[in-house]
Amino acid sequence: SRYDEALECYDKALELSPNDANVLKNKAITYKKMGDLSMSRQDLLSGFECYKKALRVTPDNREVLLKLATIIQTSFPERIDEAIDYYNKLLEFNIDNDKIYYELGHLYLKKDDKLNAVSAFKLALNYNENNPYFNNSLAYAYVRIEMYDDAIEHYQRAIKLNPDAKWTSIVCHALGAVY
């Protein structure tokens, strides 16, 4: 394929100049495009491997880190720790940290690491205290550690922030279970 030909050219260029930033960047872009193509063809494993290769070439590639974290979180539940590592690396970019902490909270819950889940959801709320989903998730984490008063407070806050009827009925059901 054209991608393989491009990778061969980049490898030859790197033999001559091993630290050429532009060549490394282009090689990573090629791997990322290969990953995107694989994902569009529903070839999860190939896409995942291409993204990992891109990350090896450019370890601080935020877009690739996010793709890897998301793929692992949604498709490889047995690799939660790896997803957590990717999300923690993403925090270094200081972009969308509220969403990253939110995802970390859910990953910690999957691991049954309730205290880290509470901490992650609280950090998400530090960035965006008016997000009903963050409040709802923190409430659920509080239920898991049996801090019911705090859970009630955040469930009620989630309802106030998002009064949508369907949403409210779901959250009220969870709130009712606490009472």
PDB file of C-alpha atoms in Angstrom:
ATOM      1  CA  SER A   1       0.000   0.000   0.000  1.00  0.00           C
ATOM      2  CA  ARG A   2       0.973   3.648  -0.266  1.00  0.00           C
ATOM      3  CA  TYR A   3       1.196   3.837   3.499  1.00  0.00           C
ATOM      4  CA  ASP A   4       3.749   1.004   3.608  1.00  0.00           C
ATOM      5  CA  GLU A   5       5.759   2.734   0.902  1.00  0.00           C
ATOM      6  CA  ALA A   6       5.688   5.967   2.869  1.00  0.00           C
ATOM      7  CA  LEU A   7       6.821   4.172   6.030  1.00  0.00           C
ATOM      8  CA  GLU A   8       9.740   2.633   4.145  1.00  0.00           C
ATOM      9  CA  CYS A   9      10.786   6.083   2.942  1.00  0.00           C
ATOM     10  CA  TYR A  10      10.567   7.477   6.469  1.00  0.00           C
ATOM     11  CA  ASP A  11      12.635   4.574   7.813  1.00  0.00           C
ATOM     12  CA  LYS A  12      15.329   5.243   5.196  1.00  0.00           C
ATOM     13  CA  ALA A  13      15.317   8.925   6.063  1.00  0.00           C
ATOM     14  CA  LEU A  14      15.632   8.089   9.759  1.00  0.00           C
ATOM     15  CA  GLU A  15      18.667   5.901   9.039  1.00  0.00           C
ATOM     16  CA  LEU A  16      20.367   9.022   7.686  1.00  0.00           C
ATOM     17  CA  SER A  17      19.040  11.389  10.329  1.00  0.00           C
ATOM     18  CA  PRO A  18      17.631   9.429  13.303  1.00  0.00           C
ATOM     19  CA  ASN A  19      16.240  12.426  15.190  1.00  0.00           C
ATOM     20  CA  ASP A  20      14.701  14.384  12.339  1.00  0.00           C
ATOM     21  CA  ALA A  21      11.561  15.794  13.972  1.00  0.00           C
ATOM     22  CA  ASN A  22       9.705  16.278  10.677  1.00  0.00           C
ATOM     23  CA  VAL A  23      10.325  12.712   9.559  1.00  0.00           C
ATOM     24  CA  LEU A  24       9.238  11.361  12.940  1.00  0.00           C
ATOM     25  CA  LYS A  25       6.117  13.523  12.845  1.00  0.00           C
ATOM     26  CA  ASN A  26       5.226  12.365   9.333  1.00  0.00           C
ATOM     27  CA  LYS A  27       5.833   8.723  10.233  1.00  0.00           C
ATOM     28  CA  ALA A  28       3.487   9.107  13.221  1.00  0.00           C
ATOM     29  CA  ILE A  29       0.879  10.799  11.024  1.00  0.00           C
ATOM     30  CA  THR A  30       1.096   7.879   8.604  1.00  0.00           C
ATOM     31  CA  TYR A  31       0.556   5.352  11.393  1.00  0.00           C
ATOM     32  CA  LYS A  32      -2.362   7.435  12.679  1.00  0.00           C
ATOM     33  CA  LYS A  33      -3.953   7.548   9.235  1.00  0.00           C
ATOM     34  CA  MET A  34      -3.497   3.791   8.950  1.00  0.00           C
ATOM     35  CA  GLY A  35      -5.175   3.442  12.328  1.00  0.00           C
ATOM     36  CA  ASP A  36      -8.053   5.676  11.267  1.00  0.00           C
ATOM     37  CA  LEU A  37      -8.503   3.653   8.077  1.00  0.00           C
ATOM     38  CA  SER A  38      -8.481   0.385  10.027  1.00  0.00           C
ATOM     39  CA  MET A  39     -11.041   1.744  12.473  1.00  0.00           C
ATOM     40  CA  SER A  40     -13.289   2.908   9.619  1.00  0.00           C
ATOM     41  CA  ARG A  41     -13.167  -0.666   8.340  1.00  0.00           C
ATOM     42  CA  GLN A  42     -14.092  -1.984  11.795  1.00  0.00           C
ATOM     43  CA  ASP A  43     -10.633  -3.578  12.176  1.00  0.00           C
ATOM     44  CA  LEU A  44     -10.173  -2.700  15.823  1.00  0.00           C
ATOM     45  CA  LEU A  45      -6.979  -4.643  16.474  1.00  0.00           C
ATOM     46  CA  SER A  46      -5.177  -3.289  13.433  1.00  0.00           C
ATOM     47  CA  GLY A  47      -6.269   0.249  14.270  1.00  0.00           C
ATOM     48  CA  PHE A  48      -5.156  -0.175  17.858  1.00  0.00           C
ATOM     49  CA  GLU A  49      -1.727  -1.461  16.777  1.00  0.00           C
ATOM     50  CA  CYS A  50      -1.275   1.414  14.315  1.00  0.00           C
ATOM     51  CA  TYR A  51      -2.098   3.959  17.008  1.00  0.00           C
ATOM     52  CA  LYS A  52       0.390   2.286  19.371  1.00  0.00           C
ATOM     53  CA  LYS A  53       3.074   2.551  16.670  1.00  0.00           C
ATOM     54  CA  ALA A  54       2.227   6.224  16.189  1.00  0.00           C
ATOM     55  CA  LEU A  55       2.570   6.774  19.917  1.00  0.00           C
ATOM     56  CA  ARG A  56       5.966   5.043  19.993  1.00  0.00           C
ATOM     57  CA  VAL A  57       7.183   7.471  17.335  1.00  0.00           C
ATOM     58  CA  THR A  58       5.650  10.567  18.988  1.00  0.00           C
ATOM     59  CA  PRO A  59       4.939   9.779  22.662  1.00  0.00           C
ATOM     60  CA  ASP A  60       3.327  13.176  23.304  1.00  0.00           C
ATOM     61  CA  ASN A  61       0.705  12.893  20.574  1.00  0.00           C
ATOM     62  CA  ARG A  62      -2.475  13.948  22.387  1.00  0.00           C
ATOM     63  CA  GLU A  63      -4.841  12.823  19.631  1.00  0.00           C
ATOM     64  CA  VAL A  64      -3.346   9.325  19.525  1.00  0.00           C
ATOM     65  CA  LEU A  65      -3.323   9.055  23.326  1.00  0.00           C
ATOM     66  CA  LEU A  66      -7.026   9.915  23.358  1.00  0.00           C
ATOM     67  CA  LYS A  67      -7.811   7.355  20.646  1.00  0.00           C
ATOM     68  CA  LEU A  68      -5.913   4.628  22.504  1.00  0.00           C
ATOM     69  CA  ALA A  69      -7.549   5.464  25.840  1.00  0.00           C
ATOM     70  CA  THR A  70     -10.996   5.428  24.256  1.00  0.00           C
ATOM     71  CA  ILE A  71     -10.442   2.165  22.384  1.00  0.00           C
ATOM     72  CA  ILE A  72      -9.185   0.421  25.502  1.00  0.00           C
ATOM     73  CA  GLN A  73     -11.980   1.826  27.649  1.00  0.00           C
ATOM     74  CA  THR A  74     -14.700   0.725  25.235  1.00  0.00           C
ATOM     75  CA  SER A  75     -13.284  -2.488  23.801  1.00  0.00           C
ATOM     76  CA  PHE A  76     -10.688  -3.957  26.150  1.00  0.00           C
ATOM     77  CA  PRO A  77     -12.184  -3.857  29.658  1.00  0.00           C
ATOM     78  CA  GLU A  78      -9.477  -6.187  30.940  1.00  0.00           C
ATOM     79  CA  ARG A  79      -6.889  -3.459  30.242  1.00  0.00           C
ATOM     80  CA  ILE A  80      -8.333  -0.762  32.509  1.00  0.00           C
ATOM     81  CA  ASP A  81      -4.964   0.130  34.007  1.00  0.00           C
ATOM     82  CA  GLU A  82      -3.569   0.872  30.559  1.00  0.00           C
ATOM     83  CA  ALA A  83      -6.509   3.182  29.799  1.00  0.00           C
ATOM     84  CA  ILE A  84      -5.966   4.925  33.141  1.00  0.00           C
ATOM     85  CA  ASP A  85      -2.309   5.446  32.240  1.00  0.00           C
ATOM     86  CA  TYR A  86      -3.258   7.004  28.891  1.00  0.00           C
ATOM     87  CA  TYR A  87      -5.835   9.304  30.494  1.00  0.00           C
ATOM     88  CA  ASN A  88      -3.344  10.365  33.168  1.00  0.00           C
ATOM     89  CA  LYS A  89      -0.839  11.183  30.426  1.00  0.00           C
ATOM     90  CA  LEU A  90      -3.557  13.255  28.714  1.00  0.00           C
ATOM     91  CA  LEU A  91      -3.935  15.362  31.865  1.00  0.00           C
ATOM     92  CA  GLU A  92      -0.443  16.745  31.209  1.00  0.00           C
ATOM     93  CA  PHE A  93      -1.814  18.625  28.194  1.00  0.00           C
ATOM     94  CA  ASN A  94      -4.310  20.479  30.425  1.00  0.00           C
ATOM     95  CA  ILE A  95      -7.017  20.297  27.741  1.00  0.00           C
ATOM     96  CA  ASP A  96     -10.503  18.970  28.521  1.00  0.00           C
ATOM     97  CA  ASN A  97      -9.331  17.856  31.962  1.00  0.00           C
ATOM     98  CA  ASP A  98     -12.919  17.829  33.226  1.00  0.00           C
ATOM     99  CA  LYS A  99     -13.835  15.152  30.676  1.00  0.00           C
ATOM    100  CA  ILE A 100     -10.649  13.208  31.336  1.00  0.00           C
ATOM    101  CA  TYR A 101     -11.275  13.139  35.094  1.00  0.00           C
ATOM    102  CA  TYR A 102     -14.856  12.060  34.388  1.00  0.00           C
ATOM    103  CA  GLU A 103     -13.621   9.121  32.299  1.00  0.00           C
ATOM    104  CA  LEU A 104     -11.023   8.277  34.935  1.00  0.00           C
ATOM    105  CA  GLY A 105     -13.770   8.217  37.558  1.00  0.00           C
ATOM    106  CA  HIS A 106     -15.694   5.629  35.568  1.00  0.00           C
ATOM    107  CA  LEU A 107     -12.581   3.545  35.000  1.00  0.00           C
ATOM    108  CA  TYR A 108     -11.829   3.584  38.725  1.00  0.00           C
ATOM    109  CA  LEU A 109     -15.398   2.469  39.419  1.00  0.00           C
ATOM    110  CA  LYS A 110     -14.920  -0.440  37.011  1.00  0.00           C
ATOM    111  CA  LYS A 111     -11.839  -1.400  39.025  1.00  0.00           C
ATOM    112  CA  ASP A 112     -13.872  -1.059  42.223  1.00  0.00           C
ATOM    113  CA  ASP A 113     -11.438   1.660  43.307  1.00  0.00           C
ATOM    114  CA  LYS A 114     -14.166   3.765  44.853  1.00  0.00           C
ATOM    115  CA  LEU A 115     -12.014   6.373  46.604  1.00  0.00           C
ATOM    116  CA  ASN A 116     -10.081   7.226  43.439  1.00  0.00           C
ATOM    117  CA  ALA A 117     -13.397   7.352  41.585  1.00  0.00           C
ATOM    118  CA  VAL A 118     -14.759   9.907  44.061  1.00  0.00           C
ATOM    119  CA  SER A 119     -11.548  11.893  43.784  1.00  0.00           C
ATOM    120  CA  ALA A 120     -11.648  11.886  39.969  1.00  0.00           C
ATOM    121  CA  PHE A 121     -15.297  12.978  39.833  1.00  0.00           C
ATOM    122  CA  LYS A 122     -14.584  15.761  42.349  1.00  0.00           C
ATOM    123  CA  LEU A 123     -11.707  16.943  40.160  1.00  0.00           C
ATOM    124  CA  ALA A 124     -14.016  16.928  37.134  1.00  0.00           C
ATOM    125  CA  LEU A 125     -16.442  19.094  39.096  1.00  0.00           C
ATOM    126  CA  ASN A 126     -13.616  21.484  40.017  1.00  0.00           C
ATOM    127  CA  TYR A 127     -13.404  22.272  36.313  1.00  0.00           C
ATOM    128  CA  ASN A 128     -17.142  22.285  35.625  1.00  0.00           C
ATOM    129  CA  GLU A 129     -19.343  22.302  38.713  1.00  0.00           C
ATOM    130  CA  ASN A 130     -22.534  22.755  36.690  1.00  0.00           C
ATOM    131  CA  ASN A 131     -22.258  19.545  34.725  1.00  0.00           C
ATOM    132  CA  PRO A 132     -25.187  17.301  35.708  1.00  0.00           C
ATOM    133  CA  TYR A 133     -23.414  14.138  34.526  1.00  0.00           C
ATOM    134  CA  PHE A 134     -20.392  14.834  36.711  1.00  0.00           C
ATOM    135  CA  ASN A 135     -22.685  15.436  39.700  1.00  0.00           C
ATOM    136  CA  ASN A 136     -24.654  12.288  38.976  1.00  0.00           C
ATOM    137  CA  SER A 137     -21.513  10.172  38.699  1.00  0.00           C
ATOM    138  CA  LEU A 138     -20.073  11.609  41.897  1.00  0.00           C
ATOM    139  CA  ALA A 139     -23.364  10.837  43.646  1.00  0.00           C
ATOM    140  CA  TYR A 140     -23.177   7.233  42.443  1.00  0.00           C
ATOM    141  CA  ALA A 141     -19.567   6.953  43.647  1.00  0.00           C
ATOM    142  CA  TYR A 142     -20.653   8.326  47.033  1.00  0.00           C
ATOM    143  CA  VAL A 143     -23.332   5.635  47.224  1.00  0.00           C
ATOM    144  CA  ARG A 144     -20.653   3.026  46.549  1.00  0.00           C
ATOM    145  CA  ILE A 145     -18.662   4.243  49.594  1.00  0.00           C
ATOM    146  CA  GLU A 146     -21.847   4.632  51.646  1.00  0.00           C
ATOM    147  CA  MET A 147     -21.665   8.420  51.993  1.00  0.00           C
ATOM    148  CA  TYR A 148     -25.380   8.796  51.463  1.00  0.00           C
ATOM    149  CA  ASP A 149     -25.832  12.439  52.472  1.00  0.00           C
ATOM    150  CA  ASP A 150     -23.232  13.504  49.932  1.00  0.00           C
ATOM    151  CA  ALA A 151     -24.829  11.244  47.339  1.00  0.00           C
ATOM    152  CA  ILE A 152     -28.252  12.798  47.933  1.00  0.00           C
ATOM    153  CA  GLU A 153     -26.785  16.307  47.615  1.00  0.00           C
ATOM    154  CA  HIS A 154     -25.186  15.549  44.247  1.00  0.00           C
ATOM    155  CA  TYR A 155     -28.179  13.637  42.876  1.00  0.00           C
ATOM    156  CA  GLN A 156     -30.379  16.631  43.756  1.00  0.00           C
ATOM    157  CA  ARG A 157     -27.883  18.983  42.147  1.00  0.00           C
ATOM    158  CA  ALA A 158     -27.824  16.842  38.980  1.00  0.00           C
ATOM    159  CA  ILE A 159     -31.611  17.081  38.755  1.00  0.00           C
ATOM    160  CA  LYS A 160     -31.559  20.877  39.205  1.00  0.00           C
ATOM    161  CA  LEU A 161     -28.904  21.227  36.521  1.00  0.00           C
ATOM    162  CA  ASN A 162     -30.733  19.046  34.013  1.00  0.00           C
ATOM    163  CA  PRO A 163     -34.511  19.112  34.538  1.00  0.00           C
ATOM    164  CA  ASP A 164     -35.177  16.999  31.411  1.00  0.00           C
ATOM    165  CA  ALA A 165     -38.021  14.591  32.258  1.00  0.00           C
ATOM    166  CA  LYS A 166     -36.296  11.390  31.130  1.00  0.00           C
ATOM    167  CA  TRP A 167     -33.023  12.343  32.832  1.00  0.00           C
ATOM    168  CA  THR A 168     -34.843  13.361  36.008  1.00  0.00           C
ATOM    169  CA  SER A 169     -36.748  10.078  36.183  1.00  0.00           C
ATOM    170  CA  ILE A 170     -33.493   8.093  35.954  1.00  0.00           C
ATOM    171  CA  VAL A 171     -31.722  10.207  38.558  1.00  0.00           C
ATOM    172  CA  CYS A 172     -34.787  10.253  40.828  1.00  0.00           C
ATOM    173  CA  HIS A 173     -34.841   6.460  40.707  1.00  0.00           C
ATOM    174  CA  ALA A 174     -31.216   6.395  41.862  1.00  0.00           C
ATOM    175  CA  LEU A 175     -31.975   9.034  44.481  1.00  0.00           C
ATOM    176  CA  GLY A 176     -34.974   7.068  45.717  1.00  0.00           C
ATOM    177  CA  ALA A 177     -32.780   4.005  46.174  1.00  0.00           C
ATOM    178  CA  VAL A 178     -30.551   6.008  48.514  1.00  0.00           C
ATOM    179  CA  TYR A 179     -33.518   7.007  50.687  1.00  0.00           C
TER     180      TYR A 179
END
